[in-house]
Coordinates of N, CA and C in Angstrom, one line a residue:
X1 N 0.9 -1.2 0.0 CA 0.0 0.0 0.0 C 0.9 1.2 0.0
X2 N 0.6 2.2 -0.9 CA 1.3 3.4 -0.9 C 0.3 4.6 -0.9
X3 N 0.6 5.6 -0.1 CA -0.1 6.8 -0.1 C 1.0 7.9 -0.3
X4 N 1.0 8.6 -1.5 CA 2.0 9.5 -1.8 C 1.5 10.9 -1.9
X5 N 1.9 11.8 -0.9 CA 1.4 13.1 -0.9 C 2.3 14.0 -1.7
X6 N 1.6 15.1 -2.2 CA 2.4 16.1 -2.9 C 1.7 17.5 -2.6
X7 N 2.4 18.5 -2.8 CA 1.9 19.9 -2.5 C 2.5 20.3 -1.2
X8 N 2.0 21.4 -0.7 CA 2.5 21.9 0.6 C 3.6 22.9 0.3
X9 N 4.4 23.2 1.4 CA 5.5 24.1 1.3 C 5.2 25.4 2.1
X10 N 5.8 26.5 1.7 CA 5.7 27.7 2.4 C 4.6 28.6 1.7
X11 N 3.7 29.1 2.5 CA 2.6 29.9 2.0 C 2.4 31.1 2.9
X12 N 2.0 32.2 2.4 CA 1.8 33.4 3.2 C 0.4 33.3 3.8
X13 N 0.2 33.9 5.0 CA -1.1 33.9 5.6 C -2.1 34.6 4.6
X14 N -3.3 34.0 4.6 CA -4.3 34.4 3.7 C -4.3 33.8 2.3
X15 N -3.2 33.1 2.0 CA -3.0 32.4 0.8 C -3.7 31.1 0.7
X16 N -3.4 30.4 -0.4 CA -4.0 29.1 -0.7 C -3.0 28.1 -1.1
X17 N -3.3 26.8 -0.9 CA -2.4 25.7 -1.3 C -3.3 24.5 -1.5
X18 N -2.8 23.6 -2.3 CA -3.6 22.3 -2.6 C -2.6 21.1 -2.3
X19 N -3.1 20.2 -1.6 CA -2.4 18.9 -1.3 C -3.1 17.8 -2.1
X20 N -2.3 16.9 -2.6 CA -2.8 15.7 -3.3 C -2.2 14.5 -2.7
X21 N -3.0 13.4 -2.8 CA -2.5 12.1 -2.3 C -2.9 11.0 -3.3
X22 N -1.9 10.3 -3.8 CA -2.2 9.3 -4.8 C -2.1 7.9 -4.1
X23 N -3.1 7.1 -4.2 CA -3.2 5.9 -3.5 C -3.0 4.7 -4.4
X24 N -2.4 3.6 -3.9 CA -2.3 2.4 -4.6 C -2.2 1.2 -3.6
X25 N -2.7 0.1 -4.1 CA -2.6 -1.1 -3.3 C -3.9 -1.3 -2.4
X26 N -4.9 -0.4 -2.5 CA -6.1 -0.5 -1.7 C -7.3 -0.5 -2.7
X27 N -8.4 -1.0 -2.1 CA -9.7 -0.8 -2.9 C -10.2 0.6 -2.7
X28 N -9.8 1.5 -3.6 CA -10.0 2.9 -3.4 C -11.4 3.3 -3.3
X29 N -12.3 2.7 -4.1 CA -13.6 3.2 -4.3 C -14.4 3.2 -3.0
X30 N -14.2 2.2 -2.1 CA -14.9 2.2 -0.9 C -14.1 2.6 0.3
X31 N -12.9 3.1 0.1 CA -12.1 3.5 1.2 C -12.5 4.8 1.8
X32 N -12.4 4.9 3.1 CA -12.6 6.3 3.7 C -11.2 6.9 3.7
X33 N -11.1 8.0 2.9 CA -9.9 8.7 2.8 C -9.9 10.0 3.6
X34 N -8.8 10.4 4.0 CA -8.8 11.7 4.8 C -7.4 12.3 4.9
X35 N -7.5 13.5 5.4 CA -6.3 14.3 5.7 C -6.2 14.5 7.3
X36 N -5.1 14.3 7.8 CA -4.8 14.6 9.2 C -3.6 15.5 9.3
X37 N -3.4 16.2 10.4 CA -2.2 17.1 10.5 C -1.7 17.0 11.9
X38 N -0.4 17.3 12.0 CA 0.3 17.3 13.3 C 1.0 18.6 13.4
X39 N 0.4 19.5 14.3 CA 1.0 20.8 14.5 C 2.2 20.7 15.5
X40 N 3.1 21.6 15.5 CA 4.3 21.5 16.4 C 3.8 21.4 17.8
X41 N 4.4 20.3 18.5 CA 4.1 20.1 19.9 C 2.7 19.6 20.2
X42 N 2.0 19.1 19.1 CA 0.6 18.7 19.3 C 0.4 17.3 18.8
X43 N -0.7 16.6 19.1 CA -1.0 15.3 18.6 C -1.6 15.4 17.2
X44 N -1.5 14.3 16.5 CA -2.1 14.3 15.2 C -3.6 14.5 15.3
X45 N -4.2 15.3 14.4 CA -5.6 15.6 14.5 C -6.3 15.5 13.1
X46 N -7.6 15.2 13.1 CA -8.3 15.1 11.9 C -8.5 16.5 11.3
X47 N -8.3 16.5 9.9 CA -8.6 17.7 9.2 C -9.9 17.6 8.4
X48 N -10.0 16.5 7.6 CA -11.1 16.2 6.8 C -11.1 14.8 6.3
X49 N -12.3 14.2 6.2 CA -12.5 12.9 5.6 C -13.5 12.8 4.6
X50 N -13.4 11.8 3.7 CA -14.4 11.6 2.6 C -14.5 10.2 2.3
X51 N -15.6 9.6 2.6 CA -15.8 8.1 2.3 C -16.1 7.9 0.8
X52 N -16.3 6.7 0.5 CA -16.6 6.4 -0.9 C -17.8 7.0 -1.4
X53 N -18.8 7.3 -0.5 CA -20.1 7.9 -0.9 C -19.9 9.4 -1.3
X54 N -18.7 10.0 -0.9 CA -18.5 11.3 -1.3 C -18.9 12.4 -0.2
X55 N -19.6 11.9 0.8 CA -20.0 12.9 1.9 C -18.7 13.3 2.6
X56 N -18.7 14.5 3.1 CA -17.4 15.0 3.7 C -17.6 15.4 5.2
X57 N -16.5 15.4 5.9 CA -16.5 15.8 7.3 C -15.3 16.6 7.5
X58 N -15.4 17.7 8.2 CA -14.3 18.7 8.5 C -14.2 19.0 10.0
X59 N -12.9 19.2 10.4 CA -12.7 19.8 11.7 C -13.3 21.2 11.7
X60 N -13.8 21.6 12.9 CA -14.3 22.9 13.0 C -13.4 24.0 12.6
X61 N -12.1 23.8 12.9 CA -11.1 24.8 12.7 C -10.8 25.1 11.2
X62 N -11.3 24.1 10.3 CA -11.0 24.3 8.9 C -12.3 24.4 8.1
X63 N -13.4 24.1 8.7 CA -14.7 24.1 7.9 C -14.9 25.5 7.3
X64 N -15.2 25.5 6.0 CA -15.4 26.8 5.3 C -14.2 27.3 4.7
X65 N -13.0 26.8 5.0 CA -11.8 27.2 4.4 C -11.1 26.1 3.6
X66 N -11.3 24.9 4.0 CA -10.7 23.8 3.3 C -11.8 22.9 2.6
X67 N -11.4 22.3 1.5 CA -12.3 21.5 0.8 C -11.6 20.2 0.4
X68 N -12.2 19.1 0.7 CA -11.6 17.8 0.3 C -12.5 17.2 -0.8
X69 N -11.8 16.6 -1.8 CA -12.6 15.8 -2.8 C -11.7 14.7 -3.3
X70 N -12.4 13.8 -4.0 CA -11.7 12.5 -4.4 C -12.0 12.3 -5.9
X71 N -11.1 11.6 -6.5 CA -11.2 11.2 -7.9 C -11.0 9.7 -7.9
X72 N -12.1 9.0 -7.9 CA -12.0 7.5 -7.8 C -11.4 6.9 -9.0
X73 N -11.5 7.5 -10.2 CA -10.9 6.9 -11.4 C -9.4 6.9 -11.2
X74 N -8.8 8.0 -10.8 CA -7.4 8.1 -10.7 C -6.8 7.8 -9.3
X75 N -7.7 7.4 -8.4 CA -7.3 7.1 -7.0 C -6.5 8.2 -6.3
X76 N -7.1 9.4 -6.3 CA -6.5 10.5 -5.8 C -7.5 11.3 -4.9
X77 N -7.0 11.8 -3.8 CA -7.7 12.8 -3.0 C -7.0 14.1 -3.0
X78 N -7.7 15.2 -2.8 CA -7.1 16.5 -2.8 C -7.7 17.3 -1.6
X79 N -6.9 18.2 -1.2 CA -7.3 19.1 -0.1 C -7.0 20.5 -0.6
X80 N -8.0 21.3 -0.9 CA -7.8 22.7 -1.2 C -7.9 23.5 0.1
X81 N -6.8 24.3 0.4 CA -6.8 25.0 1.6 C -6.7 26.5 1.2
X82 N -7.8 27.2 1.7 CA -7.9 28.7 1.4 C -7.8 29.4 2.7
X83 N -7.5 30.7 2.6 CA -7.4 31.6 3.8 C -6.6 31.0 4.9
X84 N -5.4 30.5 4.5 CA -4.5 29.8 5.4 C -4.1 30.8 6.5
X85 N -3.9 30.2 7.7 CA -3.5 30.9 8.9 C -2.2 30.3 9.4
X86 N -1.4 31.1 10.2 CA -0.2 30.5 10.8 C -0.5 29.3 11.6
X87 N -1.7 29.2 12.2 CA -2.1 28.1 13.0 C -2.3 26.8 12.2
X88 N -2.4 26.9 10.9 CA -2.5 25.8 10.0 C -1.1 25.1 9.7
X89 N -0.1 25.7 10.2 CA 1.3 25.2 10.0 C 1.3 23.8 10.7
X90 N 1.7 22.8 9.9 CA 1.7 21.4 10.4 C 2.3 20.5 9.3
X91 N 2.5 19.3 9.7 CA 2.8 18.2 8.7 C 1.4 17.6 8.4
X92 N 1.1 17.5 7.2 CA -0.2 17.0 6.8 C 0.0 15.6 6.2
X93 N -0.9 14.7 6.7 CA -0.8 13.3 6.4 C -2.0 12.8 5.7
X94 N -1.8 12.0 4.6 CA -2.9 11.4 3.9 C -3.2 10.1 4.7
X95 N -4.5 9.8 4.8 CA -4.9 8.5 5.5 C -5.9 7.8 4.7
X96 N -5.8 6.5 4.7 CA -6.8 5.6 4.1 C -7.2 4.5 5.1
X97 N -8.5 4.4 5.3 CA -9.1 3.3 6.1 C -9.7 2.4 5.0
X98 N -9.0 1.3 4.7 CA -9.3 0.6 3.5 C -9.0 -0.9 3.6
X99 N -9.5 -1.6 2.6 CA -9.2 -3.0 2.4 C -8.2 -3.1 1.3
X100 N -7.3 -4.1 1.4 CA -6.5 -4.4 0.2 C -7.2 -5.4 -0.6
X101 N -6.9 -5.5 -1.9 CA -7.6 -6.5 -2.8 C -7.4 -7.9 -2.2
X102 N -8.5 -8.7 -2.2 CA -8.4 -10.0 -1.7 C -8.5 -10.2 -0.2
X103 N -8.5 -9.0 0.6 CA -8.5 -9.1 2.0 C -9.9 -8.5 2.5
X104 N -10.4 -9.0 3.6 CA -11.6 -8.5 4.1 C -11.5 -7.5 5.3
X105 N -10.3 -7.4 5.9 CA -10.2 -6.5 7.0 C -9.8 -5.1 6.6
X106 N -10.4 -4.2 7.4 CA -10.1 -2.8 7.1 C -8.9 -2.4 8.0
X107 N -8.0 -1.6 7.5 CA -6.8 -1.2 8.2 C -6.6 0.3 7.9
X108 N -5.9 0.9 8.8 CA -5.5 2.3 8.6 C -4.1 2.4 7.9
X109 N -4.0 3.2 6.9 CA -2.7 3.4 6.2 C -2.4 4.9 6.2
X110 N -1.1 5.2 6.2 CA -0.7 6.6 6.3 C 0.4 6.9 5.2
X111 N 0.3 8.1 4.7 CA 1.4 8.6 3.9 C 2.5 9.1 4.7
X112 N 3.6 9.6 4.1 CA 4.8 10.0 4.8 C 4.7 11.4 5.3
X113 N 3.7 12.1 4.9 CA 3.5 13.5 5.4 C 4.1 14.5 4.5
X114 N 3.5 15.7 4.5 CA 4.1 16.8 3.8 C 3.9 18.1 4.6
X115 N 5.0 18.9 4.6 CA 5.0 20.1 5.5 C 4.2 21.2 4.8
X116 N 3.4 21.9 5.6 CA 2.8 23.1 5.2 C 3.1 24.2 6.2
X117 N 3.8 25.2 5.8 CA 4.2 26.3 6.7 C 3.5 27.6 6.3
X118 N 2.8 28.2 7.2 CA 2.1 29.4 6.8 C 2.8 30.6 7.6
X119 N 3.3 31.5 6.8 CA 4.0 32.6 7.4 C 3.1 33.8 7.6
X120 N 3.3 34.5 8.7 CA 2.4 35.7 9.0 C 3.0 36.9 8.4

């Protein structure tokens, strides 16, 4: 299983950035995909999730600023981040709660993480 994130980097406060995550080795169409982040000195926290049905869930801190969506054909999820704030500075991780082909059990898988730094 591979979850490969791209995007991120240094962004000015008020700016925008898009993260992408390409998945392989999982049954993507019914996987619950999501983005989590770990801010400096804090525990990893949920940012947004999107199951196979396409309904979305957001942390209160990002609702209205961030948008998650998925491309089932290409097995990609994206996170559009608008009106970024210094408090959004974190390592962002792609997550899949998914089955592997031929397996019945659901497991959590993580990408390697990508740094987003928002300067004030």
